[in-house]
Amino acid sequence: DSGVTQTPKHLITATGQRVTLRCSPRSGDLSVYWYQQSLDQGLQFLIQYYNGEERAKGNILERFSAQQFPDLHSELNLSSLELGDSALYFCASSEGPLLTYEQYFGPGTRLTVT
Amino acid sequence: AQTVTQSQPEMSVQEAETVTLSCTYDTSESDYYLFWYKQPPSRQMILVIRQEAYKQQNATENRFSVNFQKAAKSFSLKISDSQLGDAAMYFCAYRRSANNTNAGKSTFGDGTTLTVKP
């Protein structure tokens, strides 16, 4: 158990819908990272937040957005969902970008778009 | 842009023997981090080992060690005394250092599926 929690574990929804994935980092970790793992795209970095602010951006679609709240939990919002958005979405956390780069991954949320 | 290449989609090893997984990367940066992650059937991503590019000494974690060749941009993972529990998909990853913009951005290879035969 990495200490990172993600809810829900599984999510099934229809095309065009909007969903919110939630992540709680390890106690004391200030950075949260979101990743998408799909069969055709592999594992891709989406976005990083550090202490509430966006720190780094990867291949995140405009239909996707994220935020980190004052209590440091993070949410990834996916809207206008398409079949190709079906994937395993991971959240990871680390103590901070300047202190350590060791990231601890959550168990993931499996999103199925039908 | 950085790229990470794992040229072996699948590898197999006999229990108790040694196997090496290959990884090459492309970057113009001099300061960065490299990682190997393990993803067992549970899908949990587990950090196996980390290497800082400025360190010449190869990282070692128990039965796991790396061969880091900075000039060749190669970062292979050696698993000694392979165990059945080592069976998983292994990902090589590159991460930009804090000195670069977009410092947290990571790039992953496509993964190598390791089978351990009893």
XYZ file of C-alpha atoms in Angstrom:
232
model
C 0.000 0.000 0.000
C 1.569 3.251 -1.220
C -0.561 5.532 0.949
C -2.114 7.199 -2.098
C -5.844 6.661 -2.415
C -7.993 7.008 -5.493
C -11.743 6.907 -5.854
C -13.670 5.391 -7.448
C -11.880 2.178 -8.390
C -14.079 1.605 -11.398
C -16.267 3.950 -13.391
C -18.512 3.131 -16.317
C -20.149 5.948 -18.196
C -21.440 6.897 -21.617
C -19.931 9.017 -24.340
C -20.506 12.720 -23.918
C -20.673 12.515 -20.152
C -18.448 14.137 -17.539
C -16.717 12.399 -14.644
C -14.512 13.394 -11.730
C -11.696 11.260 -10.422
C -10.384 11.905 -6.954
C -6.957 11.433 -5.442
C -5.658 11.815 -1.912
C -1.853 11.969 -1.693
C 0.306 10.386 0.975
C 0.395 12.301 4.209
C 2.938 15.103 3.865
C 3.222 14.953 0.085
C 2.678 18.270 -1.656
C 2.864 17.143 -5.275
C 0.201 15.243 -7.133
C 0.632 13.793 -10.604
C -1.969 12.363 -12.965
C -1.234 9.674 -15.545
C -3.311 7.905 -18.158
C -2.590 4.322 -19.179
C -4.387 3.085 -22.252
C -3.739 0.193 -24.600
C -2.911 2.322 -27.601
C -1.137 5.274 -25.935
C 0.734 3.480 -23.195
C 1.457 5.317 -19.983
C 1.291 9.081 -20.365
C 1.907 11.895 -17.948
C -1.005 14.321 -17.859
C -0.355 17.017 -15.288
C 1.337 17.838 -11.992
C 0.236 20.085 -9.151
C 2.437 21.251 -6.351
C 0.892 22.794 -3.255
C -2.171 23.894 -5.160
C -0.492 25.242 -8.261
C 0.025 23.674 -11.657
C 3.675 22.696 -11.963
C 4.071 20.671 -15.118
C 1.878 19.758 -18.029
C 1.997 16.768 -20.314
C -0.334 15.366 -22.924
C -3.539 16.513 -21.306
C -6.492 17.161 -23.570
C -8.428 20.415 -23.379
C -11.497 18.394 -22.382
C -9.617 17.373 -19.246
C -8.850 19.597 -16.307
C -7.454 19.136 -12.852
C -7.030 21.000 -9.638
C -5.455 20.563 -6.251
C -7.350 21.775 -3.228
C -6.042 23.413 -0.010
C -6.180 20.045 1.767
C -3.915 18.779 -1.069
C -6.320 16.278 -2.541
C -6.709 16.513 -6.279
C -9.458 15.967 -8.773
C -9.212 15.161 -12.460
C -12.253 16.196 -14.457
C -12.924 14.533 -17.780
C -15.677 15.979 -19.948
C -17.308 15.232 -23.315
C -16.049 11.710 -22.898
C -15.128 9.654 -25.937
C -14.601 5.921 -26.323
C -10.876 6.542 -26.574
C -10.808 8.005 -23.079
C -11.308 4.523 -21.651
C -8.170 3.886 -19.658
C -6.622 3.381 -16.271
C -5.993 6.725 -14.615
C -3.270 6.848 -12.004
C -2.554 9.457 -9.425
C 0.864 9.653 -7.819
C 2.290 11.857 -5.115
C 5.690 12.978 -3.982
C 7.046 15.099 -1.180
C 7.904 17.905 -3.542
C 9.633 18.564 -6.848
C 12.678 20.030 -5.232
C 13.129 17.610 -2.370
C 12.661 14.252 -3.975
C 11.425 12.793 -7.209
C 10.277 9.521 -5.788
C 6.633 9.173 -6.777
C 4.198 6.849 -5.081
C 1.347 5.621 -7.224
C -2.225 5.012 -6.213
C -4.133 1.895 -7.298
C -5.745 3.692 -10.238
C -9.276 4.347 -11.433
C -10.423 2.264 -14.366
C -12.673 4.324 -16.608
C -14.814 2.609 -19.209
C -16.670 4.781 -21.705
C -19.443 2.987 -23.590
C 11.197 16.264 -26.656
C 12.379 13.301 -24.707
C 11.700 9.768 -25.873
C 12.147 6.466 -24.089
C 12.499 3.193 -25.973
C 12.168 -0.300 -24.584
C 13.064 -2.578 -27.460
C 11.987 -5.826 -25.785
C 8.187 -6.155 -25.599
C 8.554 -9.510 -23.838
C 11.278 -11.302 -21.931
C 11.387 -14.524 -19.998
C 13.758 -15.872 -17.386
C 14.121 -19.058 -15.419
C 13.556 -18.760 -11.708
C 16.814 -18.001 -9.833
C 18.572 -16.790 -12.969
C 19.476 -13.282 -14.103
C 17.752 -11.181 -16.721
C 18.505 -7.751 -18.165
C 15.852 -5.406 -19.510
C 16.951 -2.740 -21.965
C 16.039 0.919 -22.109
C 17.397 3.746 -24.218
C 16.355 7.350 -24.174
C 16.893 10.502 -26.109
C 17.371 13.899 -24.524
C 19.375 17.072 -24.946
C 19.382 17.758 -21.227
C 22.275 16.967 -18.928
C 20.395 16.792 -15.670
C 17.524 14.353 -15.280
C 16.294 11.261 -13.463
C 15.672 7.751 -14.703
C 13.401 5.163 -13.140
C 12.278 1.600 -13.480
C 8.732 0.816 -12.417
C 7.101 -2.563 -12.014
C 3.437 -3.141 -12.793
C 2.189 -6.561 -11.674
C -1.202 -7.943 -12.721
C -2.788 -5.916 -9.923
C -1.908 -2.853 -12.057
C -0.293 -1.071 -9.129
C 2.761 0.911 -10.259
C 5.700 0.182 -7.994
C 9.000 2.021 -8.056
C 11.867 -0.440 -8.462
C 14.915 1.772 -8.730
C 15.976 5.344 -9.414
C 19.111 6.869 -10.938
C 20.164 10.497 -10.920
C 21.949 11.443 -14.130
C 24.684 13.354 -12.307
C 25.701 10.250 -10.366
C 28.224 8.010 -12.069
C 27.661 5.144 -9.679
C 24.990 2.695 -10.778
C 21.996 2.411 -8.449
C 21.340 -0.879 -6.666
C 18.354 -2.086 -4.678
C 18.766 -5.603 -3.357
C 18.428 -7.934 -6.380
C 17.840 -5.033 -8.767
C 20.638 -3.005 -10.303
C 21.053 -0.734 -13.269
C 23.716 -0.200 -15.877
C 23.590 3.519 -16.591
C 25.588 4.619 -19.613
C 25.015 8.363 -19.897
C 26.965 8.919 -23.086
C 25.159 6.078 -24.794
C 21.832 7.139 -23.231
C 21.233 3.636 -22.026
C 19.645 2.528 -18.757
C 19.233 -1.217 -18.406
C 17.784 -3.080 -15.440
C 19.357 -6.288 -14.177
C 17.309 -8.611 -12.005
C 19.377 -11.214 -10.209
C 18.091 -14.434 -8.641
C 14.727 -13.954 -10.358
C 11.664 -14.867 -8.341
C 8.138 -15.754 -9.419
C 6.959 -12.501 -7.875
C 9.126 -10.543 -10.291
C 6.740 -11.413 -13.120
C 5.241 -8.124 -14.242
C 5.427 -5.409 -16.839
C 8.437 -3.168 -16.342
C 8.476 0.449 -17.440
C 11.491 2.638 -17.922
C 10.823 6.321 -17.288
C 12.624 9.624 -17.784
C 11.891 12.657 -15.663
C 13.156 16.178 -16.077
C 15.084 17.672 -13.192
C 14.015 20.610 -11.068
C 16.297 22.898 -13.059
C 14.195 22.555 -16.166
C 10.815 24.008 -17.018
C 8.051 21.438 -16.827
C 10.236 19.752 -14.239
C 7.741 17.126 -13.177
C 7.046 15.843 -16.661
C 7.763 12.168 -17.092
C 8.118 10.117 -20.238
C 7.601 6.370 -20.137
C 8.646 3.570 -22.432
C 6.104 1.104 -23.783
C 7.039 -1.525 -21.226
C 8.568 -4.996 -21.184
C 6.511 -7.939 -19.994
C 8.686 -10.247 -17.916
C 7.696 -13.880 -17.442
C 9.430 -15.939 -14.778
C 9.437 -19.686 -15.395
C 9.508 -22.032 -12.399
